[in-house]
Coordinates of C-alpha atoms and ligand atoms in Angstrom, one line a residue:
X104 CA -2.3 -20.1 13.3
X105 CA -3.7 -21.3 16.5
X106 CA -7.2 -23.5 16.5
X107 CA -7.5 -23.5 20.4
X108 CA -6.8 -20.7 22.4
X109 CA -4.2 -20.9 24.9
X110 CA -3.1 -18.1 26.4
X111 CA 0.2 -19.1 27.0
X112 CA 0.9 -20.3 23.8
X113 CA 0.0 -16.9 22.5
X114 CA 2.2 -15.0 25.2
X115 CA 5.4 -16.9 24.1
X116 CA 4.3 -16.3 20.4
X117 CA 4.1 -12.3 20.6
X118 CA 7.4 -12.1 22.6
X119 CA 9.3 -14.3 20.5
X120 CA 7.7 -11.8 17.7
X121 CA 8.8 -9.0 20.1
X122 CA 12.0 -9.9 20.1
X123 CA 12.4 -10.0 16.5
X124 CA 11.0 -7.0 15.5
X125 CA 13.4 -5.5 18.2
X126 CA 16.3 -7.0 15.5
X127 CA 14.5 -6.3 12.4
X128 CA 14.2 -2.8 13.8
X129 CA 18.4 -2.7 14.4
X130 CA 18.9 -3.8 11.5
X131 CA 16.5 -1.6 9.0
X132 CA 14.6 1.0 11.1
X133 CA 11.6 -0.5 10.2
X134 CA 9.5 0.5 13.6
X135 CA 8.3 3.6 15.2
X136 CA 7.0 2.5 18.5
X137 CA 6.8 -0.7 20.0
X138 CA 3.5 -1.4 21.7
X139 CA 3.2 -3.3 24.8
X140 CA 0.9 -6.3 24.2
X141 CA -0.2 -7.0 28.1
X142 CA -3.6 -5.1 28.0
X143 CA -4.4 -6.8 24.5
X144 CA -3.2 -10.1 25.9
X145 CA -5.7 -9.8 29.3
X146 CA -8.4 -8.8 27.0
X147 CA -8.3 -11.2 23.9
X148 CA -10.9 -13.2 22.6
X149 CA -11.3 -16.5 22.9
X150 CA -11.7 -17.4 19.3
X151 CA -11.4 -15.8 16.1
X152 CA -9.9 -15.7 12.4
X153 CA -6.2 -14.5 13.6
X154 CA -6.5 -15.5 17.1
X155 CA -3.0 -14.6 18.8
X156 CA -1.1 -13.4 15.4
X157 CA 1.5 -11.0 16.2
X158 CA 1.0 -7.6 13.8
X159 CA 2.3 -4.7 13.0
X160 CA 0.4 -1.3 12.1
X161 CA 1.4 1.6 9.7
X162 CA 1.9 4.7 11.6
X163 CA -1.0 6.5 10.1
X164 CA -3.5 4.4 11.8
X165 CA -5.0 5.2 14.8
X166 CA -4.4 3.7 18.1
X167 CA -6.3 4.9 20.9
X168 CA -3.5 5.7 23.5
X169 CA -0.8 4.9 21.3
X170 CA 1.1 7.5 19.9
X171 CA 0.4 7.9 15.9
X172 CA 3.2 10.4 14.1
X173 CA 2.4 9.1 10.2
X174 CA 6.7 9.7 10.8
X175 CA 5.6 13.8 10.7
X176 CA 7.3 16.0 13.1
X177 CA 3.8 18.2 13.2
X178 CA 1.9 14.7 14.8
X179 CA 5.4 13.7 16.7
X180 CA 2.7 13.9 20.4
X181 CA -0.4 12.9 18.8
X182 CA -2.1 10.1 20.3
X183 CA -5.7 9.1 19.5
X184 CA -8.2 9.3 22.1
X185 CA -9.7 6.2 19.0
X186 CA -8.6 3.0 17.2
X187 CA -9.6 2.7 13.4
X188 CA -12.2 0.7 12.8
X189 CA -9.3 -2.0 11.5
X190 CA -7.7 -1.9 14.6
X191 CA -11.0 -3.0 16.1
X192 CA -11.9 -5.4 13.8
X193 CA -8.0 -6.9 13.9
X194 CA -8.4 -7.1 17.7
X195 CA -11.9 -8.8 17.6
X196 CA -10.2 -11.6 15.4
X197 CA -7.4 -12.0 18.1
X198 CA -4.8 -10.6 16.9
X199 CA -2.0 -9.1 18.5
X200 CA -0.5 -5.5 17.5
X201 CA 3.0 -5.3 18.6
X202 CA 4.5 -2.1 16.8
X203 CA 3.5 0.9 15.0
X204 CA 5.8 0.9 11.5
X205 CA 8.2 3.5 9.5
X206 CA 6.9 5.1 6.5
X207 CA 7.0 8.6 4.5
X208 CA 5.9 11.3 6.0
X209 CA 2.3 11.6 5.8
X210 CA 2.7 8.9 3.5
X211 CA 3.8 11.0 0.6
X212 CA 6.1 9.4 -0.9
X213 CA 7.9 5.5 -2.9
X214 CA 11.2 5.6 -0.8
X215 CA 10.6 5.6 2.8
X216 CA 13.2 8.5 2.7
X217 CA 11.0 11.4 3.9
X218 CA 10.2 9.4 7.2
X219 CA 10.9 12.2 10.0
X220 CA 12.9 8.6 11.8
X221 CA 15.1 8.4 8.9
X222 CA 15.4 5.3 6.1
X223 CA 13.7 2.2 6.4
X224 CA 16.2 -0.3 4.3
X225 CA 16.1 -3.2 2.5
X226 CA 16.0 -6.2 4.6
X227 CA 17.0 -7.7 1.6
X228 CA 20.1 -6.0 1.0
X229 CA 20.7 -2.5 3.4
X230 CA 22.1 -0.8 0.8
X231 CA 18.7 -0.5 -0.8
X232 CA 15.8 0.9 -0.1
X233 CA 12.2 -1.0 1.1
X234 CA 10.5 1.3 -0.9
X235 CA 7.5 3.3 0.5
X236 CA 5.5 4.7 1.7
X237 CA 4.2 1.8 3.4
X238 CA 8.2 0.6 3.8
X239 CA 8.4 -0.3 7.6
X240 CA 5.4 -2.8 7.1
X241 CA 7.0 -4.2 3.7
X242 CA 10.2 -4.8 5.5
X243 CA 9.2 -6.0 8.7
X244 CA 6.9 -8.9 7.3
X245 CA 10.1 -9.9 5.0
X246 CA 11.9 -10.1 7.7
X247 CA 9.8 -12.9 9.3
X248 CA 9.2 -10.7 12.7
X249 CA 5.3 -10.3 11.9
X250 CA 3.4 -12.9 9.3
X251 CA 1.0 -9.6 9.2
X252 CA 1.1 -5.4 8.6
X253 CA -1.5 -3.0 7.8
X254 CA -0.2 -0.4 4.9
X255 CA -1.8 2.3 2.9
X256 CA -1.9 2.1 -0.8
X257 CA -2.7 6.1 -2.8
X258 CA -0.7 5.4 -5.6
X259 CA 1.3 2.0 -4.9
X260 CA 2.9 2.5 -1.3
X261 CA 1.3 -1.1 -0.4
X262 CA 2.2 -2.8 -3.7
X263 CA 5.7 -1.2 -4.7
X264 CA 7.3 -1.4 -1.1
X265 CA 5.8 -5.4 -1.4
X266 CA 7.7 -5.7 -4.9
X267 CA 11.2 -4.5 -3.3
X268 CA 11.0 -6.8 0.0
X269 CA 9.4 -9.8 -1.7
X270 CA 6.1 -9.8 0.4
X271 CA 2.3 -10.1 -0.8
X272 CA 0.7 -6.4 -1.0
X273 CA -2.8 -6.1 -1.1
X274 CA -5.0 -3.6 -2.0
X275 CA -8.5 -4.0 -2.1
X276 CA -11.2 -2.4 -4.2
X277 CA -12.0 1.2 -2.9
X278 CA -14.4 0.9 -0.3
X279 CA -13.9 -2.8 0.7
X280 CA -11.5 -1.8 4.0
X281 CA -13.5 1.3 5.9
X282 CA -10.7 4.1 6.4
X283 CA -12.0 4.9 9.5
X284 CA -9.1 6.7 11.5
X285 CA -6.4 6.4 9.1
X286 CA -4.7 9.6 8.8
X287 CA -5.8 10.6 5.6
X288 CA -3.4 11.6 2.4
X289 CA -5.8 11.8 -0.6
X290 CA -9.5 10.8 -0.5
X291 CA -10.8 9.6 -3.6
X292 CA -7.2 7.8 -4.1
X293 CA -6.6 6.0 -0.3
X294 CA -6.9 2.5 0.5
X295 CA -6.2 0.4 3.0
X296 CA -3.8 -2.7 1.8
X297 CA -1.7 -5.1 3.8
X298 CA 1.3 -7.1 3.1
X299 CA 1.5 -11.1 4.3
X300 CA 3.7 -14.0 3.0
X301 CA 1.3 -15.9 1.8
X302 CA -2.2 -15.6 -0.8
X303 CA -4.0 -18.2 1.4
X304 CA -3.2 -15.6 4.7
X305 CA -3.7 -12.5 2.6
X306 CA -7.7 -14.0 1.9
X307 CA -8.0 -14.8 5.8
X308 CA -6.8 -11.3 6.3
X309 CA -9.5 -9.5 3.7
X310 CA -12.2 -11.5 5.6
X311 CA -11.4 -9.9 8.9
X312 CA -10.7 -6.3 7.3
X313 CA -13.7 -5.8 4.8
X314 CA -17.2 -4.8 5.7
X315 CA -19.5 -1.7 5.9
X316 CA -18.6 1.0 8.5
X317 CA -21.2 3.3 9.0
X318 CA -18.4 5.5 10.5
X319 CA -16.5 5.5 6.5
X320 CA -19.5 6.6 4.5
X321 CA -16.9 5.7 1.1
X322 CA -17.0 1.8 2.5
X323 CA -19.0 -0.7 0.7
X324 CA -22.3 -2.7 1.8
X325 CA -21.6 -5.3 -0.3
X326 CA -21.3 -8.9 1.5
X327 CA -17.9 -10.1 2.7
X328 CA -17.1 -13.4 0.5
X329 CA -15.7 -16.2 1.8
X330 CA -12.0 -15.9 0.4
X331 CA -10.2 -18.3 1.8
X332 CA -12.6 -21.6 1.6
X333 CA -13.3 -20.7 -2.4
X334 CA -8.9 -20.0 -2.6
X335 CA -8.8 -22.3 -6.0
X336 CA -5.4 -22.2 -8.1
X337 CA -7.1 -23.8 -11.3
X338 CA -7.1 -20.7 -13.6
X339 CA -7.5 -23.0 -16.5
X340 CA -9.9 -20.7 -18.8
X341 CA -8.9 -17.6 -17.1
X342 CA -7.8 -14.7 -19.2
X343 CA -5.0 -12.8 -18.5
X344 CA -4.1 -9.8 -20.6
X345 CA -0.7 -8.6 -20.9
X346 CA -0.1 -4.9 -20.1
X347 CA 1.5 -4.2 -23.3
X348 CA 3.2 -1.1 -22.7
X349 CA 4.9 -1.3 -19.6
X350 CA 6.6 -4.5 -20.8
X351 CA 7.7 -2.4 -23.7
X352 CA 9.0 0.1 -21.2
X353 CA 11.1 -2.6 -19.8
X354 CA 14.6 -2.3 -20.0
X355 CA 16.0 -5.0 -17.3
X356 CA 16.6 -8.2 -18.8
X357 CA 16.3 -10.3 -16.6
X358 CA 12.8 -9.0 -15.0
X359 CA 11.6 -9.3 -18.4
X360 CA 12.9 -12.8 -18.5
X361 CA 11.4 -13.9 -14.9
X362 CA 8.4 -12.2 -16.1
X363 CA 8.4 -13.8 -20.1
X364 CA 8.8 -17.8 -18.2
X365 CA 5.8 -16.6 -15.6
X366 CA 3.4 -15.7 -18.6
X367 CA 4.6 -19.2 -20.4
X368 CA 3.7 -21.1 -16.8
X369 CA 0.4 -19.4 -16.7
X370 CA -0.5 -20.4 -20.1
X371 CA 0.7 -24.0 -19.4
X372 CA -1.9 -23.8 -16.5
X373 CA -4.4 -23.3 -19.1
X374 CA -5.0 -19.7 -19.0
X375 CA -5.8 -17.6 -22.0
X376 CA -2.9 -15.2 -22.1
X377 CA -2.7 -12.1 -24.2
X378 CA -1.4 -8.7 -24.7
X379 CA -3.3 -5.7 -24.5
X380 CA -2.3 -1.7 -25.3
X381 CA -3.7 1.2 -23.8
X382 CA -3.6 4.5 -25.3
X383 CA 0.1 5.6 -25.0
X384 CA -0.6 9.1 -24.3
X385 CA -3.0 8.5 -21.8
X386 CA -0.5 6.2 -19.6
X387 CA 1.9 9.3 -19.9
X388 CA -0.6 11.7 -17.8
X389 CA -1.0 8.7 -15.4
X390 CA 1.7 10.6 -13.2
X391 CA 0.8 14.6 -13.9
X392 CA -3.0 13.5 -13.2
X393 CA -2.5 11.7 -10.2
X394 CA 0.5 14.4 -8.8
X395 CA -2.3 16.9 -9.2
X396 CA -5.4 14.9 -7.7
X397 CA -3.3 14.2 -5.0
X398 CA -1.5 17.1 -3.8
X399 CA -5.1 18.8 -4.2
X400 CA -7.1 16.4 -2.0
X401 CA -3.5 16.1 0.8
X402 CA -3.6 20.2 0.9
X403 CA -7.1 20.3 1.6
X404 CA -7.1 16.8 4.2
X405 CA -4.0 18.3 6.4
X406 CA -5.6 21.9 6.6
X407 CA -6.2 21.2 10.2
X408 CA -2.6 20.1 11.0
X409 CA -1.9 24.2 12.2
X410 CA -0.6 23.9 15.5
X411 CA -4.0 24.6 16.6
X412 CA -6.7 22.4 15.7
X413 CA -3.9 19.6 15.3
X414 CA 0.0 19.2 15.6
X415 CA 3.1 20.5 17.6
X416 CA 2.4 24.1 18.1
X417 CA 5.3 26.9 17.5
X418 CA 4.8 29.9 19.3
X419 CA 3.8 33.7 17.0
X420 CA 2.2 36.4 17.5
X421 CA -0.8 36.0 16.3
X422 CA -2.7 32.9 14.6
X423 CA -1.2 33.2 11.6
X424 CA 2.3 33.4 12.7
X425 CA 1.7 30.5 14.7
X426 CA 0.3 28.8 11.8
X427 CA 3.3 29.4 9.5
X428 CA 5.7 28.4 12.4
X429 CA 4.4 25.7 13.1
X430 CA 4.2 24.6 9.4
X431 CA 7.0 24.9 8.7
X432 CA 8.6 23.2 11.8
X433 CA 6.3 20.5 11.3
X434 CA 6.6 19.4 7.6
X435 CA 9.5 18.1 5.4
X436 CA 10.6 19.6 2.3
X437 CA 8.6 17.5 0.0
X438 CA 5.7 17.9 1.7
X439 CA 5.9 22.1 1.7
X440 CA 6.5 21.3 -1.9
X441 CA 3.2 19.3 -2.7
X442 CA 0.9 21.5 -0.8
X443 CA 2.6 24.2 -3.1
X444 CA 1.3 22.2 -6.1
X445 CA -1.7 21.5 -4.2
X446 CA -3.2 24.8 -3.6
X447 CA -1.8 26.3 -6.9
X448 CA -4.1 23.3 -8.2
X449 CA -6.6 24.5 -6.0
X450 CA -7.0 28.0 -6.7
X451 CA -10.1 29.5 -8.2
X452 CA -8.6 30.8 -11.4
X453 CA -6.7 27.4 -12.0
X454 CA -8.9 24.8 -10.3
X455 CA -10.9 24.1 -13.8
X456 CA -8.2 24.0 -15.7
X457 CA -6.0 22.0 -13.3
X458 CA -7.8 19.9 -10.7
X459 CA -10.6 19.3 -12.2
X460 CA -9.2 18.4 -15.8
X461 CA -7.0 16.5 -13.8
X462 CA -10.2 14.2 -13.0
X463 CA -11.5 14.2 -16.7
X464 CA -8.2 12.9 -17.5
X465 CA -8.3 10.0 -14.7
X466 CA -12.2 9.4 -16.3
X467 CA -10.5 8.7 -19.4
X468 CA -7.9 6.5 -17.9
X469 CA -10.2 4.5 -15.8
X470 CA -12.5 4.0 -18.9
X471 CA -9.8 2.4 -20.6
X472 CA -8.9 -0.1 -18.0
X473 CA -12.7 -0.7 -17.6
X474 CA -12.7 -1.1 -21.1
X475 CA -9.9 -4.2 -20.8
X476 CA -11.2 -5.8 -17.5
X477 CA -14.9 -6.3 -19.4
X478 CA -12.5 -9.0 -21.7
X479 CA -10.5 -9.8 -19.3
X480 CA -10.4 -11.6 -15.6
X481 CA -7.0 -9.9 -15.0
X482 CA -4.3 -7.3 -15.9
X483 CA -1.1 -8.2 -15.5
X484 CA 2.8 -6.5 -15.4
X485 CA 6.4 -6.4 -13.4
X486 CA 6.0 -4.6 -10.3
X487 CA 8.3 -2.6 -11.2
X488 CA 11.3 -2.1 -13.7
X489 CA 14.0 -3.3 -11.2
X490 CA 15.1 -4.8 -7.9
X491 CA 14.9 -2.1 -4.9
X492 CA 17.2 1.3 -5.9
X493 CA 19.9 2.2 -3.9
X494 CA 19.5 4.4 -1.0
X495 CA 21.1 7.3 -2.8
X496 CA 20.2 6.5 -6.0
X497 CA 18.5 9.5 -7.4
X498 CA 19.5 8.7 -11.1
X499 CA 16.1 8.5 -13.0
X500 CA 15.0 9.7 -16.3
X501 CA 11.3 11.4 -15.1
X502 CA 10.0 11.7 -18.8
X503 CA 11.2 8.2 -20.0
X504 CA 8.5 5.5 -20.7
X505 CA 10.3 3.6 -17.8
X506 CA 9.4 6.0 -15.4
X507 CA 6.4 8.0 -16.5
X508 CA 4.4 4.3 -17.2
X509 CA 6.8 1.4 -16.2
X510 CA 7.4 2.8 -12.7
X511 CA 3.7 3.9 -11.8
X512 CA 1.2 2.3 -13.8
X513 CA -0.1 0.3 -10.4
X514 CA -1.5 4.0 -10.2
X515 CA -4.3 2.5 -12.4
X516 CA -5.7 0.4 -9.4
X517 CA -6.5 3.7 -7.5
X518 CA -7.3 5.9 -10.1
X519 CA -10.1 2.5 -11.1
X520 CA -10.2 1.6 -7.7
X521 CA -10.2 -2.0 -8.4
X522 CA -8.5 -4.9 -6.5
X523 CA -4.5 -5.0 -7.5
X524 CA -2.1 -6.8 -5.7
X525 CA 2.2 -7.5 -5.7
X526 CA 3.3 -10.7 -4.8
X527 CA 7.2 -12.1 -5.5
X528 CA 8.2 -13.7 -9.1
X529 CA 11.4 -14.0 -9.0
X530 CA 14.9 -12.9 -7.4
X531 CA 17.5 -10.8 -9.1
X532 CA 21.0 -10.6 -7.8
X533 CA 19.6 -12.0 -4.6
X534 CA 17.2 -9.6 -4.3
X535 CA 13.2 -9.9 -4.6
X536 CA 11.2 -8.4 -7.9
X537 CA 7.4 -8.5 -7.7
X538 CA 4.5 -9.2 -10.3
X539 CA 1.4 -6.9 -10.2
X540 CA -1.8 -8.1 -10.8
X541 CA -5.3 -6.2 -10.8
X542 CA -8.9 -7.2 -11.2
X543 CA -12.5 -6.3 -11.4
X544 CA -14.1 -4.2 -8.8
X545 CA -14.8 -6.3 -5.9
X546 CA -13.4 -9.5 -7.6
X547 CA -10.6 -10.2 -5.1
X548 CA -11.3 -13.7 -5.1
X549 CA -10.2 -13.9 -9.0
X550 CA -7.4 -12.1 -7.8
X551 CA -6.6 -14.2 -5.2
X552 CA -7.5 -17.2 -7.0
X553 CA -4.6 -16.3 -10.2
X554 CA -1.9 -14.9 -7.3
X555 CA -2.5 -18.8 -5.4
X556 CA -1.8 -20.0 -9.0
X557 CA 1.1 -17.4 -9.9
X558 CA 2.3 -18.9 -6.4
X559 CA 2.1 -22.3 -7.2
X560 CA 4.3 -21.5 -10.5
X561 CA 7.1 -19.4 -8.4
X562 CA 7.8 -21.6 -5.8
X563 CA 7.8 -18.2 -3.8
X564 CA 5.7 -18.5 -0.8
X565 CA 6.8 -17.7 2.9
X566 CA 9.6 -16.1 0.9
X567 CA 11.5 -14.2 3.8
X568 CA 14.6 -12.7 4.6
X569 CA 14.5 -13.9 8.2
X570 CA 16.3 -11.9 11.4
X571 CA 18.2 -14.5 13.3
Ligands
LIG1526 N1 4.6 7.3 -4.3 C1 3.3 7.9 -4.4 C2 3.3 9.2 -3.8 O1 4.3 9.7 -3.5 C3 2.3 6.9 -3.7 C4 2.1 7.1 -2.2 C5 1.1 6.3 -1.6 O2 0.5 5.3 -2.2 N2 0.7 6.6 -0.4 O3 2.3 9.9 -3.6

């Protein structure tokens, strides 16, 4: 990072950043729309926590005068007349946004398939996926372009996509990042994450993000701690617990290897390391729970996106028609399919039994994990089963353990809220696997603190894949 501000220091830096996000983006789609960085150059502080740090935004923040499609046809000419309160707070620490990045559409979505721009891949390997939805961040930080993105996290689009590219992914506890102009998907689930290379940058980077936004009446006032300065990798003491059943829904050998030689560093480091079950049953309605919460809250959050009030209008003959046109030109398939599930959820005669049992069950779910965390500093598990799936690889078992708990238990840390995060453990066939960890509410510097030590073990920081 740059201690003194020199202007053209920082010019050189964001177009040598330019130009390699213009690569990364030939070679894995990875950006929507470049942004030219003159008017934030003329106008940058003089001082501040990223001072002259080239970044990259998802596409479902708003940019005032930058065009914001969340990669939906229905937003393809929307451009905010506002930033996010993040943008602002990103450029009051000097940094530098130089693209707007790929995702699912509306951010619906763990592939990065749905985008309305097509794929995002793998920087890792292009015949894989980056994962999503927060994929075109994911991949253009592994690709060394940015040292920075902004992502969203509902169920695990910040954390998974981080897993598959080998990048930190943050996610916060709800309320620490105001949401302030992020296109919303689903209200009680959304967060603001972000993906760096390093633990050290990813605590510089909450310290710049978090705060109280009178403008996000969801955000915290608690104080903003000093992450970085109290960053200590001496966990001895620390007690881990084990998530029991997704490493029994493991069936990769070698991630539960990597992950088996992690748990025996960790303990070595002189943390208490244990394993802890959950109620089976209840980790099987992680996914029906949260499919319901979420299509619910998204049907009722993109109401406006008619044509009218919001979105590329098709013509009809009366406001309906040009509702339904317009709809339908303007959303993907999966989408038309969860706002199916989401107002079924939503209708009167099925919104108790559905929608709202659907947030009994998540009660019970976060109990549980609340239940754990009072024991324990930290939860910990594999990312994910496996290295990043193949593009077409649609080959999954939906009602195996693997899936239904293995594949989305990082779920947990929005259903809780609390503080999870992804960062690499290991490689596999040359590609990256990540290790998910997930705290107390508002104890991201425990979290940081055991991912500096989990970094320490791996050897994996600054892990990149870098464009020539
Ligand atoms: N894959 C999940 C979904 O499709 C998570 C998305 C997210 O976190 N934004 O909803």
């Amino acid at each position: 990072m740059f201690k003194d501000y020199n202007l053209e220091n920082v010019k050189a830096k964001v177009s040598e950043a330019l130009v390699k996000a213009k690569k990364s983006n030939e070679l894995y789609n990875d950006v929507v729309t470049f942004v030219d960085p003159s008017e934030q150059l003329a106008t940058m502080p003089k001082s501040g926590k990223m001072l002259g740090i080239p970044i990259a935004l998802k596409d479902n923040v708003c940019t005032k005068g930058i065009k914001t499609t969340a990669c939906s046809n229905i937003l393809n000419d929307y451009v905010p007349i506002y930033d996010a309160t993040i943008v602002k707070k990103l450029k009051d620490a000097g940094a530098i946004t130089i693209c707007k990045t790929n995702m699912d559409e509306l951010a619906m979505g763990g592939t990065n398939l749905t985008s309305n721009i097509g794929a995002c891949l793998n920087p890792w390997d292009t015949s894989r996926m980056s994962g999503g939805s927060s994929g075109g961040s994911a991949a253009i930080v592994a690709s060394g372009a940015v040292d920075f993105a902004i992502g969203s996290d509902t169920g695990d689009s910040v954390r998974k996509p981080a897993s598959y590219c080998g990048v930190v992914g943050v996610k916060p506890t709800y309320g620490r990042i105001s949401r302030y102009g992020i296109i919303p998907y689903s209200s009680s689930l959304d967060h603001v994450g972000y993906f760096t290379r390093s633990i050290y940058d990813a605590s510089v980077a909450l310290e710049v993000l978090a705060g109280r936004d009178d403008l996000d009446m969801t955000s915290s006032n608690r104080e903003v701690e000093a992450y970085s300065d109290n960053l200590n990798s001496d966990i001895r003491g620390k007690k881990i617990a084990i998530f029991k059943n997704v490493y029994d829904g493991l069936t990769n050998e070698q991630t539960k290897e990597i992950f088996g030689k992690l748990l025996a560093n960790l303990k070595a480091k002189g943390a208490i390391v244990e394993e802890v079950s959950f109620d089976e049953q209840l980790l099987k309605a992680i996914l029906p729970t949260y499919y319901l919460i979420a299509n619910c809250e998204a049907t009722a959050n993109h109401s406006n996106l008619d044509g009218i009030r919001f979105g590329v209008r098709k013509d009809g003959k009366d406001v309906e028609e040009i509702m339904i046109n317009s709809r339908t030109a303007g959303f993907g398939s999966l989408i038309r399919k969860r706002f199916v599930i989401g107002s079924y959820g939503l209708f009167v005669e099925n919104q108790e039994k559905l929608f709202r049992q659907a947030q009994r069950v998540r009660r019970l779910i976060v109990e549980e994990v609340k239940r754990c965390l009072d024991n324990y500093d930290c939860l910990i598990a594999p990312a994910s089963n496996d290295i990043a799936p193949k593009l077409d690889d649609h080959g999954r078992d939906e009602l195996s353990n693997e899936y239904l708990i293995v594949e989305n238990h990082m779920i947990i840390g929005n259903f809780t809220g609390y503080p999870s995060m992804t960062l690499p453990m290991g490689l596999i066939d040359g590609c990256p696997i990540g290790v998910n960890i997930t705290c107390r509410a508002f104890d991201e510097q425990t979290m940081f603190n055991i991912g500096a030590s989990i970094e320490e073990i791996t050897g994996l920081k600054d892990l990149k894949k870098e464009v020539a």
